[in-house]
């Protein structure tokens, strides 16, 4: 059962514009949601997280929004930069159980 | 401070062979994890450990074994390799379990079983 879904396998945006990556989940017991970034031949690296009791968390150019009623979260990157080009994974966690989405490949064009 | 290191980076196995994927972390983290990532899929938890001598199954443990004799090392053992175990394997560690604390990932081991 796929409890975390990223329905867009890829996204392409122009440098300087906003990138919006989306993620849906099914299990209301998750208590934290995280975004990881992954470059080729490397492991995922942590980007930003949000508690299930919050609806927004911001860190520099990155903002994560959580809509609990819709079981949906999104990552906004503003402004997008070519160095942001990578695969982004959404993850949801409850203690030891961390479930990942399949990832969205973001390409930021100069 | 090397973080999480994994060896080997690549390996090709024949069906029925066995091997051990090595994982070491130097951050003194109690929690360690093994994940696999199949093409086009997210990472799935195979096993995790909450400290030396304590391990437990994750979402997809069949065909694998683990041990944790020290805080630093968490090897993953494949006893009878099968084509379904062709995947990229990631080891991770964290200071605490769950919550906002990130897991730190190694660079991965790409395993092909033919």
CSV table of C-alpha atoms in Angstrom, one decimal:
chain,number,residue,atom,x,y,z
A,1,UNK,CA,0.0,0.0,0.0
A,2,UNK,CA,1.4,3.3,-1.1
A,3,UNK,CA,0.7,5.7,1.8
A,4,UNK,CA,2.6,8.6,0.4
A,5,UNK,CA,2.2,9.6,-3.3
A,6,UNK,CA,3.9,12.1,-5.5
A,7,UNK,CA,1.9,12.1,-8.7
A,8,UNK,CA,4.1,14.2,-10.8
A,9,UNK,CA,7.3,12.4,-11.8
A,10,UNK,CA,8.8,15.5,-13.3
A,11,UNK,CA,8.6,19.3,-13.2
A,12,UNK,CA,10.4,21.9,-15.3
A,13,UNK,CA,10.6,25.6,-14.4
A,14,UNK,CA,12.5,28.7,-15.4
A,15,UNK,CA,15.2,30.1,-13.2
A,16,UNK,CA,13.7,32.8,-10.9
A,17,UNK,CA,10.2,31.4,-11.0
A,18,UNK,CA,8.4,29.4,-8.3
A,19,UNK,CA,8.6,25.6,-8.2
A,20,UNK,CA,5.7,23.8,-6.5
A,21,UNK,CA,6.1,20.1,-5.7
A,22,UNK,CA,3.1,18.2,-4.4
A,23,UNK,CA,2.5,15.2,-2.2
A,24,UNK,CA,-0.5,13.3,-0.9
A,25,UNK,CA,-0.8,10.9,2.0
A,26,UNK,CA,-3.4,8.5,3.2
A,27,UNK,CA,-2.5,7.7,6.8
A,28,UNK,CA,-3.7,10.4,9.3
A,29,UNK,CA,-1.5,8.9,12.0
A,30,UNK,CA,1.7,10.5,10.5
A,31,UNK,CA,3.0,13.2,12.9
A,32,UNK,CA,5.8,14.7,10.8
A,33,UNK,CA,6.3,15.3,7.1
A,34,UNK,CA,9.7,15.9,5.5
A,35,UNK,CA,11.2,16.8,2.2
A,36,UNK,CA,14.5,15.3,1.0
A,37,UNK,CA,16.6,16.3,-2.0
A,38,UNK,CA,18.6,13.8,-4.0
A,39,UNK,CA,21.4,14.3,-6.5
A,40,UNK,CA,22.5,11.4,-8.8
A,41,UNK,CA,24.8,8.8,-7.1
A,42,UNK,CA,24.2,10.4,-3.7
A,43,UNK,CA,22.0,9.6,-0.8
A,44,UNK,CA,18.9,11.8,0.0
A,45,UNK,CA,19.7,14.9,2.1
A,46,UNK,CA,17.2,16.6,4.4
A,47,UNK,CA,15.6,19.8,3.2
A,48,UNK,CA,12.7,20.9,5.5
A,49,UNK,CA,10.1,19.4,7.8
A,50,UNK,CA,6.7,20.2,9.2
A,51,UNK,CA,4.8,19.0,12.2
A,52,UNK,CA,1.3,17.7,11.7
A,53,UNK,CA,0.0,20.4,14.0
A,54,UNK,CA,1.3,23.2,11.9
A,55,UNK,CA,0.2,24.3,8.4
A,56,UNK,CA,3.3,26.1,7.3
A,57,UNK,CA,7.1,26.1,7.8
A,58,UNK,CA,9.6,28.3,6.1
A,59,UNK,CA,13.3,28.1,5.7
A,60,UNK,CA,14.9,30.7,3.3
A,61,UNK,CA,13.7,30.0,-0.2
A,62,UNK,CA,11.8,26.8,0.9
A,63,UNK,CA,8.3,26.7,2.3
A,64,UNK,CA,6.3,23.6,3.1
A,65,UNK,CA,2.5,23.9,3.4
A,66,UNK,CA,0.3,21.2,5.0
A,67,UNK,CA,-3.4,20.8,4.5
A,68,UNK,CA,-4.5,18.1,6.9
A,69,UNK,CA,-8.1,18.0,5.9
A,70,UNK,CA,-7.0,17.2,2.3
A,71,UNK,CA,-4.0,15.1,3.4
A,72,UNK,CA,-1.9,17.1,1.1
A,73,UNK,CA,1.4,18.9,1.4
A,74,UNK,CA,3.4,21.0,-1.0
A,75,UNK,CA,7.0,22.4,-1.2
A,76,UNK,CA,7.4,25.9,-2.7
A,77,UNK,CA,10.8,27.0,-3.9
A,78,UNK,CA,11.1,30.7,-4.6
A,79,UNK,CA,13.1,31.8,-6.5
A,80,UNK,CA,14.1,28.6,-8.2
A,81,UNK,CA,17.8,28.2,-9.1
A,82,UNK,CA,19.6,25.8,-11.5
A,83,UNK,CA,21.3,24.2,-8.5
A,84,UNK,CA,17.9,23.2,-7.2
A,85,UNK,CA,17.7,20.7,-10.1
A,86,UNK,CA,17.4,17.3,-8.3
A,87,UNK,CA,14.9,14.6,-7.3
A,88,UNK,CA,12.7,15.6,-4.4
A,89,UNK,CA,11.2,13.0,-2.1
A,90,UNK,CA,8.3,13.7,0.2
A,91,UNK,CA,8.3,11.5,3.4
A,92,UNK,CA,5.9,11.0,6.2
A,93,UNK,CA,6.9,9.6,9.6
A,94,UNK,CA,5.5,8.2,12.8
A,95,UNK,CA,8.3,7.0,15.2
A,96,UNK,CA,10.3,4.4,13.2
A,97,UNK,CA,7.8,4.2,10.3
A,98,UNK,CA,8.9,6.5,7.5
A,99,UNK,CA,7.2,6.3,4.2
A,100,UNK,CA,8.5,7.9,1.1
A,101,UNK,CA,6.9,9.0,-2.1
A,102,UNK,CA,8.3,8.0,-5.5
A,103,UNK,CA,10.0,11.4,-6.0
A,104,UNK,CA,9.6,14.3,-8.4
A,105,UNK,CA,12.5,15.3,-10.7
A,106,UNK,CA,12.8,19.1,-10.7
A,107,UNK,CA,14.7,20.7,-13.6
A,108,UNK,CA,15.4,24.5,-13.3
A,109,UNK,CA,16.3,26.0,-16.6
A,110,UNK,CA,18.6,29.0,-16.8
B,1,UNK,CA,33.5,13.6,10.1
B,2,UNK,CA,32.5,11.3,7.2
B,3,UNK,CA,28.9,10.8,8.2
B,4,UNK,CA,27.4,7.6,6.9
B,5,UNK,CA,29.6,5.5,4.6
B,6,UNK,CA,28.6,2.4,2.6
B,7,UNK,CA,30.6,-0.3,0.8
B,8,UNK,CA,30.6,-1.4,-1.9
B,9,UNK,CA,29.3,1.2,-4.2
B,10,UNK,CA,28.3,-1.4,-6.9
B,11,UNK,CA,28.0,-5.1,-6.9
B,12,UNK,CA,26.8,-7.8,-9.3
B,13,UNK,CA,25.6,-11.1,-7.8
B,14,UNK,CA,24.5,-14.3,-9.3
B,15,UNK,CA,21.2,-15.9,-8.1
B,16,UNK,CA,21.8,-17.8,-4.9
B,17,UNK,CA,25.0,-16.0,-3.9
B,18,UNK,CA,25.2,-14.2,-0.6
B,19,UNK,CA,26.8,-10.9,0.4
B,20,UNK,CA,27.0,-8.3,3.1
B,21,UNK,CA,26.4,-4.6,2.6
B,22,UNK,CA,28.5,-2.6,5.0
B,23,UNK,CA,27.3,0.6,6.7
B,24,UNK,CA,29.3,2.7,9.2
B,25,UNK,CA,28.4,6.1,10.8
B,26,UNK,CA,30.6,8.3,12.9
B,27,UNK,CA,28.0,10.6,14.4
B,28,UNK,CA,27.3,8.4,17.5
B,29,UNK,CA,23.7,8.0,16.4
B,30,UNK,CA,21.7,5.3,18.2
B,31,UNK,CA,19.3,4.8,15.4
B,32,UNK,CA,20.2,3.2,12.1
B,33,UNK,CA,18.1,2.1,9.1
B,34,UNK,CA,18.4,0.2,5.9
B,35,UNK,CA,16.2,1.1,2.9
B,36,UNK,CA,15.9,-0.1,-0.7
B,37,UNK,CA,14.9,2.0,-3.6
B,38,UNK,CA,13.5,0.3,-6.7
B,39,UNK,CA,13.3,2.2,-10.0
B,40,UNK,CA,10.5,4.8,-10.0
B,41,UNK,CA,9.6,4.0,-6.4
B,42,UNK,CA,10.2,5.6,-3.1
B,43,UNK,CA,12.5,4.2,-0.4
B,44,UNK,CA,11.2,1.3,1.6
B,45,UNK,CA,12.4,0.4,5.1
B,46,UNK,CA,14.0,-3.0,5.3
B,47,UNK,CA,15.3,-3.1,8.9
B,48,UNK,CA,16.1,-0.6,11.6
B,49,UNK,CA,18.1,-0.6,14.9
B,50,UNK,CA,17.6,1.4,18.0
B,51,UNK,CA,21.0,0.6,19.5
B,52,UNK,CA,23.7,-2.0,19.7
B,53,UNK,CA,22.1,-5.5,19.9
B,54,UNK,CA,18.5,-4.3,19.1
B,55,UNK,CA,17.0,-4.6,15.6
B,56,UNK,CA,13.5,-4.9,14.2
B,57,UNK,CA,11.8,-5.4,10.9
B,58,UNK,CA,10.6,-2.7,8.6
B,59,UNK,CA,8.2,-2.8,5.7
B,60,UNK,CA,10.1,-5.2,3.4
B,61,UNK,CA,12.4,-7.5,5.6
B,62,UNK,CA,12.0,-10.8,3.7
B,63,UNK,CA,15.3,-12.1,2.3
B,64,UNK,CA,17.5,-9.9,4.5
B,65,UNK,CA,19.2,-10.2,7.9
B,66,UNK,CA,20.9,-7.6,10.0
B,67,UNK,CA,23.0,-7.4,13.1
B,68,UNK,CA,24.2,-4.5,15.3
B,69,UNK,CA,27.1,-5.3,17.5
B,70,UNK,CA,28.5,-1.7,17.8
B,71,UNK,CA,27.0,1.8,17.7
B,72,UNK,CA,28.9,2.6,14.5
B,73,UNK,CA,28.2,-0.5,12.3
B,74,UNK,CA,24.9,-1.9,10.8
B,75,UNK,CA,25.6,-4.5,8.1
B,76,UNK,CA,22.8,-5.9,5.9
B,77,UNK,CA,23.1,-9.6,4.9
B,78,UNK,CA,21.6,-11.1,1.8
B,79,UNK,CA,21.7,-14.9,2.1
B,80,UNK,CA,20.3,-16.2,-1.2
B,81,UNK,CA,20.3,-13.4,-3.7
B,82,UNK,CA,17.2,-13.2,-6.0
B,83,UNK,CA,16.6,-11.0,-9.0
B,84,UNK,CA,13.8,-9.2,-7.0
B,85,UNK,CA,16.6,-7.9,-4.7
B,86,UNK,CA,18.1,-5.9,-7.6
B,87,UNK,CA,17.9,-2.4,-6.1
B,88,UNK,CA,19.8,0.6,-4.7
B,89,UNK,CA,20.3,0.2,-1.0
B,90,UNK,CA,20.6,3.1,1.4
B,91,UNK,CA,21.8,3.1,5.0
B,92,UNK,CA,20.8,5.9,7.3
B,93,UNK,CA,21.2,7.0,10.9
B,94,UNK,CA,19.6,9.5,13.2
B,95,UNK,CA,20.0,11.0,16.6
B,96,UNK,CA,16.3,10.3,17.5
B,97,UNK,CA,13.5,8.3,16.0
B,98,UNK,CA,10.8,10.1,14.1
B,99,UNK,CA,9.8,13.7,14.7
B,100,UNK,CA,11.6,16.5,12.8
B,101,UNK,CA,15.0,15.0,13.2
B,102,UNK,CA,16.5,14.1,9.9
B,103,UNK,CA,17.9,10.8,8.9
B,104,UNK,CA,21.4,11.1,7.4
B,105,UNK,CA,21.9,8.9,4.4
B,106,UNK,CA,24.9,7.2,2.9
B,107,UNK,CA,25.6,7.3,-0.8
B,108,UNK,CA,24.0,4.0,-1.6
B,109,UNK,CA,25.0,0.6,-2.9
B,110,UNK,CA,23.7,-0.4,-6.4
B,111,UNK,CA,23.1,-4.2,-6.4
B,112,UNK,CA,22.3,-6.2,-9.5
B,113,UNK,CA,21.3,-9.9,-9.2
B,114,UNK,CA,21.5,-11.9,-12.4
